[in-house]
Amino acid sequence: MLAEAVSPDRLDRNQIQKRIEVMWNHLFPRREIPLLEYPVEEIATELQRRRLVEFVYDQELPAPFGRQRYGEFTVSPHNKIFIHSGLDPKGARFKATLSHEIGHYVLHRKFLSKSTFISSSPKIATDEELARYGRRAGISDLHWAEWQANEFMASVLLPRTGLMYRMARIQKQLGLHVGRVYIDNQGCTQADSGFIFATIAMETMIQFPIVFARMNALGLVNDKRTKRAKGTLGDEVTSTLQDFVRSLD
């Protein structure tokens, strides 16, 4: 029997965050939602303890077309996540890869089976999809699933408060005003903002564009190159940043 192409739900950032919170409350019903970072290793341990997912850390993964794969999620014959044996279990890339693959489990396991697959063929977007999803509207279902897993990863490792703390620490180190990352057409602001994004990307091993997109979506970037400010920092956020800066003195 030929495998059938299936389409995962086109979840946005807020819907993915809700799925993460549901997962957390299901696995750890007596613990508060973490503010700085979800403990992804504990999540993996609990998923394995409940026999929901088997985790395999002692195998190398093939590198098709010369591109090394660090993780893989499969549902056949049962839910299983592979993490490349060469990754340091205490390293940032290990956590990022683990978070990404757990994202596939949480978001996509119901769409996959021995007889189904997620298509990599581009889609023709409807006007409604274009209005809702913008440039992502026409990407393939496979690319959409990868975008969702990346959003899951970023939301797990960079919750809003934790991301603000990282941002404030780096701004303090650079001697910059602590607040939204300001960018305009001047080389100095672009260099400073690029250093902030790149530092967070290196610390977490989350790709630079994903870090930038997340900070922008959360209203932590004031990009004057676009002639508009994306969101605002409310009193609660400003107070949080100021408290953190005082703790650094």
PDB file of C-alpha atoms in Angstrom:
ATOM      1  CA  MET A   1       0.000   0.000   0.000  1.00  0.00           C
ATOM      2  CA  LEU A   2       1.349   3.440  -0.915  1.00  0.00           C
ATOM      3  CA  ALA A   3       1.947   5.898   1.889  1.00  0.00           C
ATOM      4  CA  GLU A   4      -0.499   8.799   2.054  1.00  0.00           C
ATOM      5  CA  ALA A   5       0.552  12.447   2.376  1.00  0.00           C
ATOM      6  CA  VAL A   6      -0.915  14.181   5.447  1.00  0.00           C
ATOM      7  CA  SER A   7      -0.990  17.838   6.491  1.00  0.00           C
ATOM      8  CA  PRO A   8      -0.202  18.871  10.060  1.00  0.00           C
ATOM      9  CA  ASP A   9      -2.226  21.617  11.698  1.00  0.00           C
ATOM     10  CA  ARG A  10      -0.915  25.062  10.803  1.00  0.00           C
ATOM     11  CA  LEU A  11      -0.381  26.260  14.345  1.00  0.00           C
ATOM     12  CA  ASP A  12       0.838  29.775  15.056  1.00  0.00           C
ATOM     13  CA  ARG A  13       3.254  30.838  17.814  1.00  0.00           C
ATOM     14  CA  ASN A  14       0.553  31.317  20.443  1.00  0.00           C
ATOM     15  CA  GLN A  15      -0.985  27.911  19.720  1.00  0.00           C
ATOM     16  CA  ILE A  16       2.429  26.235  19.973  1.00  0.00           C
ATOM     17  CA  GLN A  17       3.018  27.947  23.336  1.00  0.00           C
ATOM     18  CA  LYS A  18      -0.332  26.611  24.543  1.00  0.00           C
ATOM     19  CA  ARG A  19       0.672  23.070  23.498  1.00  0.00           C
ATOM     20  CA  ILE A  20       3.887  23.445  25.507  1.00  0.00           C
ATOM     21  CA  GLU A  21       1.959  24.537  28.587  1.00  0.00           C
ATOM     22  CA  VAL A  22      -0.472  21.627  28.202  1.00  0.00           C
ATOM     23  CA  MET A  23       2.482  19.211  27.908  1.00  0.00           C
ATOM     24  CA  TRP A  24       4.148  20.683  30.995  1.00  0.00           C
ATOM     25  CA  ASN A  25       0.985  20.567  33.122  1.00  0.00           C
ATOM     26  CA  HIS A  26       0.361  16.978  32.040  1.00  0.00           C
ATOM     27  CA  LEU A  27       3.882  15.810  32.878  1.00  0.00           C
ATOM     28  CA  PHE A  28       4.413  17.948  35.993  1.00  0.00           C
ATOM     29  CA  PRO A  29       0.971  18.884  37.353  1.00  0.00           C
ATOM     30  CA  ARG A  30       2.309  20.166  40.679  1.00  0.00           C
ATOM     31  CA  ARG A  31       5.029  22.419  39.285  1.00  0.00           C
ATOM     32  CA  GLU A  32       4.743  25.983  38.065  1.00  0.00           C
ATOM     33  CA  ILE A  33       5.531  26.799  34.449  1.00  0.00           C
ATOM     34  CA  PRO A  34       9.236  27.768  34.318  1.00  0.00           C
ATOM     35  CA  LEU A  35      10.031  31.436  33.756  1.00  0.00           C
ATOM     36  CA  LEU A  36      13.623  31.232  32.518  1.00  0.00           C
ATOM     37  CA  GLU A  37      13.871  27.923  30.652  1.00  0.00           C
ATOM     38  CA  TYR A  38      11.989  24.631  30.508  1.00  0.00           C
ATOM     39  CA  PRO A  39      14.190  21.757  31.784  1.00  0.00           C
ATOM     40  CA  VAL A  40      14.169  19.778  28.548  1.00  0.00           C
ATOM     41  CA  GLU A  41      16.247  16.908  29.967  1.00  0.00           C
ATOM     42  CA  GLU A  42      13.654  16.417  32.731  1.00  0.00           C
ATOM     43  CA  ILE A  43      10.887  16.495  30.150  1.00  0.00           C
ATOM     44  CA  ALA A  44      12.649  13.763  28.160  1.00  0.00           C
ATOM     45  CA  THR A  45      13.201  11.683  31.300  1.00  0.00           C
ATOM     46  CA  GLU A  46       9.533  11.936  32.248  1.00  0.00           C
ATOM     47  CA  LEU A  47       8.344  11.065  28.736  1.00  0.00           C
ATOM     48  CA  GLN A  48      10.551   7.974  28.809  1.00  0.00           C
ATOM     49  CA  ARG A  49       9.509   7.049  32.361  1.00  0.00           C
ATOM     50  CA  ARG A  50       5.880   7.085  31.245  1.00  0.00           C
ATOM     51  CA  ARG A  51       6.834   5.034  28.167  1.00  0.00           C
ATOM     52  CA  LEU A  52       5.444   7.683  25.863  1.00  0.00           C
ATOM     53  CA  VAL A  53       8.717   8.070  23.964  1.00  0.00           C
ATOM     54  CA  GLU A  54      11.895   6.011  23.787  1.00  0.00           C
ATOM     55  CA  PHE A  55      15.078   8.097  23.648  1.00  0.00           C
ATOM     56  CA  VAL A  56      18.217   6.749  21.974  1.00  0.00           C
ATOM     57  CA  TYR A  57      21.479   8.625  22.544  1.00  0.00           C
ATOM     58  CA  ASP A  58      24.146   6.096  21.530  1.00  0.00           C
ATOM     59  CA  GLN A  59      23.841   5.982  17.743  1.00  0.00           C
ATOM     60  CA  GLU A  60      25.246   8.033  14.901  1.00  0.00           C
ATOM     61  CA  LEU A  61      22.763   9.372  12.378  1.00  0.00           C
ATOM     62  CA  PRO A  62      23.344   9.333   8.616  1.00  0.00           C
ATOM     63  CA  ALA A  63      24.256  12.563   6.857  1.00  0.00           C
ATOM     64  CA  PRO A  64      22.358  12.566   3.514  1.00  0.00           C
ATOM     65  CA  PHE A  65      23.769  14.926   0.902  1.00  0.00           C
ATOM     66  CA  GLY A  66      26.599  15.787   3.300  1.00  0.00           C
ATOM     67  CA  ARG A  67      24.303  17.499   5.823  1.00  0.00           C
ATOM     68  CA  GLN A  68      24.692  16.003   9.275  1.00  0.00           C
ATOM     69  CA  ARG A  69      21.464  15.242  11.128  1.00  0.00           C
ATOM     70  CA  TYR A  70      21.668  15.582  14.900  1.00  0.00           C
ATOM     71  CA  GLY A  71      18.194  14.331  15.758  1.00  0.00           C
ATOM     72  CA  GLU A  72      15.306  12.278  14.410  1.00  0.00           C
ATOM     73  CA  PHE A  73      11.757  11.482  15.517  1.00  0.00           C
ATOM     74  CA  THR A  74       9.945   8.382  14.304  1.00  0.00           C
ATOM     75  CA  VAL A  75       6.615   6.751  15.122  1.00  0.00           C
ATOM     76  CA  SER A  76       7.454   3.326  13.683  1.00  0.00           C
ATOM     77  CA  PRO A  77       7.165   0.888  15.371  1.00  0.00           C
ATOM     78  CA  HIS A  78       6.629   3.270  18.320  1.00  0.00           C
ATOM     79  CA  ASN A  79       7.482   6.843  19.325  1.00  0.00           C
ATOM     80  CA  LYS A  80      11.261   7.106  19.354  1.00  0.00           C
ATOM     81  CA  ILE A  81      13.691  10.027  19.368  1.00  0.00           C
ATOM     82  CA  PHE A  82      17.301   9.616  18.275  1.00  0.00           C
ATOM     83  CA  ILE A  83      19.982  12.138  19.283  1.00  0.00           C
ATOM     84  CA  HIS A  84      23.383  11.890  17.603  1.00  0.00           C
ATOM     85  CA  SER A  85      25.896  10.136  19.858  1.00  0.00           C
ATOM     86  CA  GLY A  86      28.541  12.789  19.123  1.00  0.00           C
ATOM     87  CA  LEU A  87      26.626  15.550  20.931  1.00  0.00           C
ATOM     88  CA  ASP A  88      27.725  16.510  24.435  1.00  0.00           C
ATOM     89  CA  PRO A  89      24.759  15.747  26.758  1.00  0.00           C
ATOM     90  CA  LYS A  90      25.645  18.890  28.720  1.00  0.00           C
ATOM     91  CA  GLY A  91      25.999  21.068  25.625  1.00  0.00           C
ATOM     92  CA  ALA A  92      23.647  23.646  24.144  1.00  0.00           C
ATOM     93  CA  ARG A  93      23.318  21.833  20.800  1.00  0.00           C
ATOM     94  CA  PHE A  94      22.156  18.696  22.603  1.00  0.00           C
ATOM     95  CA  LYS A  95      19.400  20.631  24.395  1.00  0.00           C
ATOM     96  CA  ALA A  96      18.358  22.445  21.230  1.00  0.00           C
ATOM     97  CA  THR A  97      18.185  19.200  19.250  1.00  0.00           C
ATOM     98  CA  LEU A  98      16.308  17.421  22.031  1.00  0.00           C
ATOM     99  CA  SER A  99      13.786  20.277  22.248  1.00  0.00           C
ATOM    100  CA  HIS A 100      13.254  20.276  18.467  1.00  0.00           C
ATOM    101  CA  GLU A 101      12.591  16.527  18.342  1.00  0.00           C
ATOM    102  CA  ILE A 102      10.268  16.618  21.364  1.00  0.00           C
ATOM    103  CA  GLY A 103       8.440  19.352  19.456  1.00  0.00           C
ATOM    104  CA  HIS A 104       7.871  16.899  16.599  1.00  0.00           C
ATOM    105  CA  TYR A 105       6.497  14.375  19.101  1.00  0.00           C
ATOM    106  CA  VAL A 106       4.120  16.851  20.748  1.00  0.00           C
ATOM    107  CA  LEU A 107       2.936  18.519  17.550  1.00  0.00           C
ATOM    108  CA  HIS A 108       3.106  15.870  14.814  1.00  0.00           C
ATOM    109  CA  ARG A 109       2.882  12.326  16.175  1.00  0.00           C
ATOM    110  CA  LYS A 110      -0.849  12.088  15.446  1.00  0.00           C
ATOM    111  CA  PHE A 111      -0.252  12.812  11.768  1.00  0.00           C
ATOM    112  CA  LEU A 112       2.383  10.133  11.233  1.00  0.00           C
ATOM    113  CA  SER A 113       2.176   6.363  10.964  1.00  0.00           C
ATOM    114  CA  LYS A 114       3.673   3.547   8.920  1.00  0.00           C
ATOM    115  CA  SER A 115       1.395   4.543   6.043  1.00  0.00           C
ATOM    116  CA  THR A 116       1.629   8.353   6.130  1.00  0.00           C
ATOM    117  CA  PHE A 117       4.205  11.043   5.467  1.00  0.00           C
ATOM    118  CA  ILE A 118       4.380  14.846   5.475  1.00  0.00           C
ATOM    119  CA  SER A 119       4.862  16.171   1.960  1.00  0.00           C
ATOM    120  CA  SER A 120       7.744  18.449   0.917  1.00  0.00           C
ATOM    121  CA  SER A 121       5.860  19.741  -2.147  1.00  0.00           C
ATOM    122  CA  PRO A 122       5.118  23.503  -2.114  1.00  0.00           C
ATOM    123  CA  LYS A 123       1.507  24.520  -1.597  1.00  0.00           C
ATOM    124  CA  ILE A 124      -0.639  27.079  -3.383  1.00  0.00           C
ATOM    125  CA  ALA A 125      -1.798  29.443  -0.662  1.00  0.00           C
ATOM    126  CA  THR A 126      -5.342  30.756  -0.468  1.00  0.00           C
ATOM    127  CA  ASP A 127      -6.070  34.427   0.161  1.00  0.00           C
ATOM    128  CA  GLU A 128      -7.112  33.539   3.710  1.00  0.00           C
ATOM    129  CA  GLU A 129      -3.826  31.703   4.337  1.00  0.00           C
ATOM    130  CA  LEU A 130      -1.825  34.597   2.886  1.00  0.00           C
ATOM    131  CA  ALA A 131      -3.607  37.021   5.180  1.00  0.00           C
ATOM    132  CA  ARG A 132      -3.030  34.855   8.249  1.00  0.00           C
ATOM    133  CA  TYR A 133       0.430  33.364   7.677  1.00  0.00           C
ATOM    134  CA  GLY A 134       2.138  35.846   5.367  1.00  0.00           C
ATOM    135  CA  ARG A 135       5.279  34.495   3.693  1.00  0.00           C
ATOM    136  CA  ARG A 136       4.856  31.087   5.386  1.00  0.00           C
ATOM    137  CA  ALA A 137       1.523  30.492   3.648  1.00  0.00           C
ATOM    138  CA  GLY A 138       2.991  28.856   0.549  1.00  0.00           C
ATOM    139  CA  ILE A 139       5.639  26.636   2.133  1.00  0.00           C
ATOM    140  CA  SER A 140       5.270  22.870   2.041  1.00  0.00           C
ATOM    141  CA  ASP A 141       3.716  20.869   4.866  1.00  0.00           C
ATOM    142  CA  LEU A 142       7.167  19.478   5.703  1.00  0.00           C
ATOM    143  CA  HIS A 143       8.696  22.940   5.949  1.00  0.00           C
ATOM    144  CA  TRP A 144       5.713  24.018   8.031  1.00  0.00           C
ATOM    145  CA  ALA A 145       6.302  21.097  10.413  1.00  0.00           C
ATOM    146  CA  GLU A 146       9.979  22.060  10.710  1.00  0.00           C
ATOM    147  CA  TRP A 147       9.038  25.687  11.401  1.00  0.00           C
ATOM    148  CA  GLN A 148       6.704  24.498  14.170  1.00  0.00           C
ATOM    149  CA  ALA A 149       9.393  22.277  15.724  1.00  0.00           C
ATOM    150  CA  ASN A 150      11.811  25.219  15.656  1.00  0.00           C
ATOM    151  CA  GLU A 151       9.213  27.458  17.304  1.00  0.00           C
ATOM    152  CA  PHE A 152       8.642  24.772  19.929  1.00  0.00           C
ATOM    153  CA  MET A 153      12.400  24.602  20.556  1.00  0.00           C
ATOM    154  CA  ALA A 154      12.718  28.386  20.880  1.00  0.00           C
ATOM    155  CA  SER A 155       9.702  28.633  23.182  1.00  0.00           C
ATOM    156  CA  VAL A 156      11.074  25.889  25.451  1.00  0.00           C
ATOM    157  CA  LEU A 157      14.615  27.263  25.682  1.00  0.00           C
ATOM    158  CA  LEU A 158      13.796  30.971  25.410  1.00  0.00           C
ATOM    159  CA  PRO A 159      10.612  31.745  27.327  1.00  0.00           C
ATOM    160  CA  ARG A 160       9.840  35.454  27.320  1.00  0.00           C
ATOM    161  CA  THR A 161      11.271  36.215  30.763  1.00  0.00           C
ATOM    162  CA  GLY A 162      14.383  34.124  30.204  1.00  0.00           C
ATOM    163  CA  LEU A 163      14.948  35.800  26.850  1.00  0.00           C
ATOM    164  CA  MET A 164      14.639  39.231  28.454  1.00  0.00           C
ATOM    165  CA  TYR A 165      17.171  38.264  31.110  1.00  0.00           C
ATOM    166  CA  ARG A 166      19.673  37.147  28.470  1.00  0.00           C
ATOM    167  CA  MET A 167      19.085  40.308  26.499  1.00  0.00           C
ATOM    168  CA  ALA A 168      19.515  42.567  29.542  1.00  0.00           C
ATOM    169  CA  ARG A 169      22.712  40.813  30.631  1.00  0.00           C
ATOM    170  CA  ILE A 170      24.323  41.301  27.235  1.00  0.00           C
ATOM    171  CA  GLN A 171      23.200  44.940  27.003  1.00  0.00           C
ATOM    172  CA  LYS A 172      24.684  45.544  30.456  1.00  0.00           C
ATOM    173  CA  GLN A 173      27.970  43.981  29.370  1.00  0.00           C
ATOM    174  CA  LEU A 174      28.076  46.232  26.306  1.00  0.00           C
ATOM    175  CA  GLY A 175      27.269  49.335  28.328  1.00  0.00           C
ATOM    176  CA  LEU A 176      24.016  49.830  26.428  1.00  0.00           C
ATOM    177  CA  HIS A 177      20.662  51.088  27.650  1.00  0.00           C
ATOM    178  CA  VAL A 178      18.684  48.096  28.886  1.00  0.00           C
ATOM    179  CA  GLY A 179      15.416  47.800  27.013  1.00  0.00           C
ATOM    180  CA  ARG A 180      14.160  46.838  23.604  1.00  0.00           C
ATOM    181  CA  VAL A 181      16.957  46.145  21.138  1.00  0.00           C
ATOM    182  CA  TYR A 182      17.185  49.266  19.010  1.00  0.00           C
ATOM    183  CA  ILE A 183      18.180  49.071  15.330  1.00  0.00           C
ATOM    184  CA  ASP A 184      18.315  51.824  12.731  1.00  0.00           C
ATOM    185  CA  ASN A 185      20.410  52.506   9.646  1.00  0.00           C
ATOM    186  CA  GLN A 186      23.537  53.338  11.628  1.00  0.00           C
ATOM    187  CA  GLY A 187      26.307  50.763  11.596  1.00  0.00           C
ATOM    188  CA  CYS A 188      26.827  50.973  15.372  1.00  0.00           C
ATOM    189  CA  THR A 189      23.234  50.007  16.249  1.00  0.00           C
ATOM    190  CA  GLN A 190      23.285  47.205  13.705  1.00  0.00           C
ATOM    191  CA  ALA A 191      26.574  45.891  15.114  1.00  0.00           C
ATOM    192  CA  ASP A 192      25.314  46.058  18.714  1.00  0.00           C
ATOM    193  CA  SER A 193      21.991  44.409  17.917  1.00  0.00           C
ATOM    194  CA  GLY A 194      23.707  41.779  15.781  1.00  0.00           C
ATOM    195  CA  PHE A 195      26.039  40.984  18.689  1.00  0.00           C
ATOM    196  CA  ILE A 196      23.061  40.551  21.033  1.00  0.00           C
ATOM    197  CA  PHE A 197      21.230  38.209  18.648  1.00  0.00           C
ATOM    198  CA  ALA A 198      24.400  36.271  17.810  1.00  0.00           C
ATOM    199  CA  THR A 199      25.379  35.854  21.477  1.00  0.00           C
ATOM    200  CA  ILE A 200      21.983  34.406  22.370  1.00  0.00           C
ATOM    201  CA  ALA A 201      22.169  32.153  19.301  1.00  0.00           C
ATOM    202  CA  MET A 202      25.619  30.884  20.307  1.00  0.00           C
ATOM    203  CA  GLU A 203      24.626  30.342  23.939  1.00  0.00           C
ATOM    204  CA  THR A 204      21.577  28.290  22.990  1.00  0.00           C
ATOM    205  CA  MET A 205      22.663  26.916  19.587  1.00  0.00           C
ATOM    206  CA  ILE A 206      19.363  28.168  18.192  1.00  0.00           C
ATOM    207  CA  GLN A 207      19.791  29.579  14.691  1.00  0.00           C
ATOM    208  CA  PHE A 208      20.275  33.353  14.458  1.00  0.00           C
ATOM    209  CA  PRO A 209      17.122  33.961  12.316  1.00  0.00           C
ATOM    210  CA  ILE A 210      14.993  32.036  14.829  1.00  0.00           C
ATOM    211  CA  VAL A 211      16.353  34.089  17.738  1.00  0.00           C
ATOM    212  CA  PHE A 212      15.720  37.337  15.854  1.00  0.00           C
ATOM    213  CA  ALA A 213      12.206  36.286  14.803  1.00  0.00           C
ATOM    214  CA  ARG A 214      11.291  35.273  18.352  1.00  0.00           C
ATOM    215  CA  MET A 215      12.577  38.503  19.900  1.00  0.00           C
ATOM    216  CA  ASN A 216      10.763  40.503  17.241  1.00  0.00           C
ATOM    217  CA  ALA A 217       7.513  38.584  17.733  1.00  0.00           C
ATOM    218  CA  LEU A 218       7.697  39.136  21.508  1.00  0.00           C
ATOM    219  CA  GLY A 219       8.090  42.893  21.093  1.00  0.00           C
ATOM    220  CA  LEU A 220      11.718  42.977  22.253  1.00  0.00           C
ATOM    221  CA  VAL A 221      13.064  44.648  19.097  1.00  0.00           C
ATOM    222  CA  ASN A 222      12.590  48.251  17.981  1.00  0.00           C
ATOM    223  CA  ASP A 223      13.620  48.101  14.326  1.00  0.00           C
ATOM    224  CA  LYS A 224      13.497  51.615  12.893  1.00  0.00           C
ATOM    225  CA  ARG A 225      14.684  50.310   9.534  1.00  0.00           C
ATOM    226  CA  THR A 226      11.088  49.173   8.998  1.00  0.00           C
ATOM    227  CA  LYS A 227       9.788  52.610  10.109  1.00  0.00           C
ATOM    228  CA  ARG A 228       7.742  50.995  12.824  1.00  0.00           C
ATOM    229  CA  ALA A 229       8.252  49.512  16.259  1.00  0.00           C
ATOM    230  CA  LYS A 230       7.140  45.923  16.727  1.00  0.00           C
ATOM    231  CA  GLY A 231       5.133  45.862  19.945  1.00  0.00           C
ATOM    232  CA  THR A 232       5.940  47.615  23.214  1.00  0.00           C
ATOM    233  CA  LEU A 233       7.412  46.741  26.570  1.00  0.00           C
ATOM    234  CA  GLY A 234       4.785  47.166  29.256  1.00  0.00           C
ATOM    235  CA  ASP A 235       5.408  48.247  32.866  1.00  0.00           C
ATOM    236  CA  GLU A 236       5.762  44.634  34.004  1.00  0.00           C
ATOM    237  CA  VAL A 237       8.491  43.902  31.451  1.00  0.00           C
ATOM    238  CA  THR A 238      10.339  47.155  32.126  1.00  0.00           C
ATOM    239  CA  SER A 239      10.258  46.448  35.870  1.00  0.00           C
ATOM    240  CA  THR A 240      11.554  42.921  35.310  1.00  0.00           C
ATOM    241  CA  LEU A 241      14.471  44.209  33.249  1.00  0.00           C
ATOM    242  CA  GLN A 242      15.294  46.931  35.797  1.00  0.00           C
ATOM    243  CA  ASP A 243      15.253  44.430  38.668  1.00  0.00           C
ATOM    244  CA  PHE A 244      17.578  42.157  36.738  1.00  0.00           C
ATOM    245  CA  VAL A 245      19.984  45.000  35.950  1.00  0.00           C
ATOM    246  CA  ARG A 246      20.159  45.903  39.645  1.00  0.00           C
ATOM    247  CA  SER A 247      21.067  42.285  40.423  1.00  0.00           C
ATOM    248  CA  LEU A 248      24.054  42.607  38.083  1.00  0.00           C
ATOM    249  CA  ASP A 249      25.513  45.640  39.895  1.00  0.00           C
TER     250      ASP A 249
END
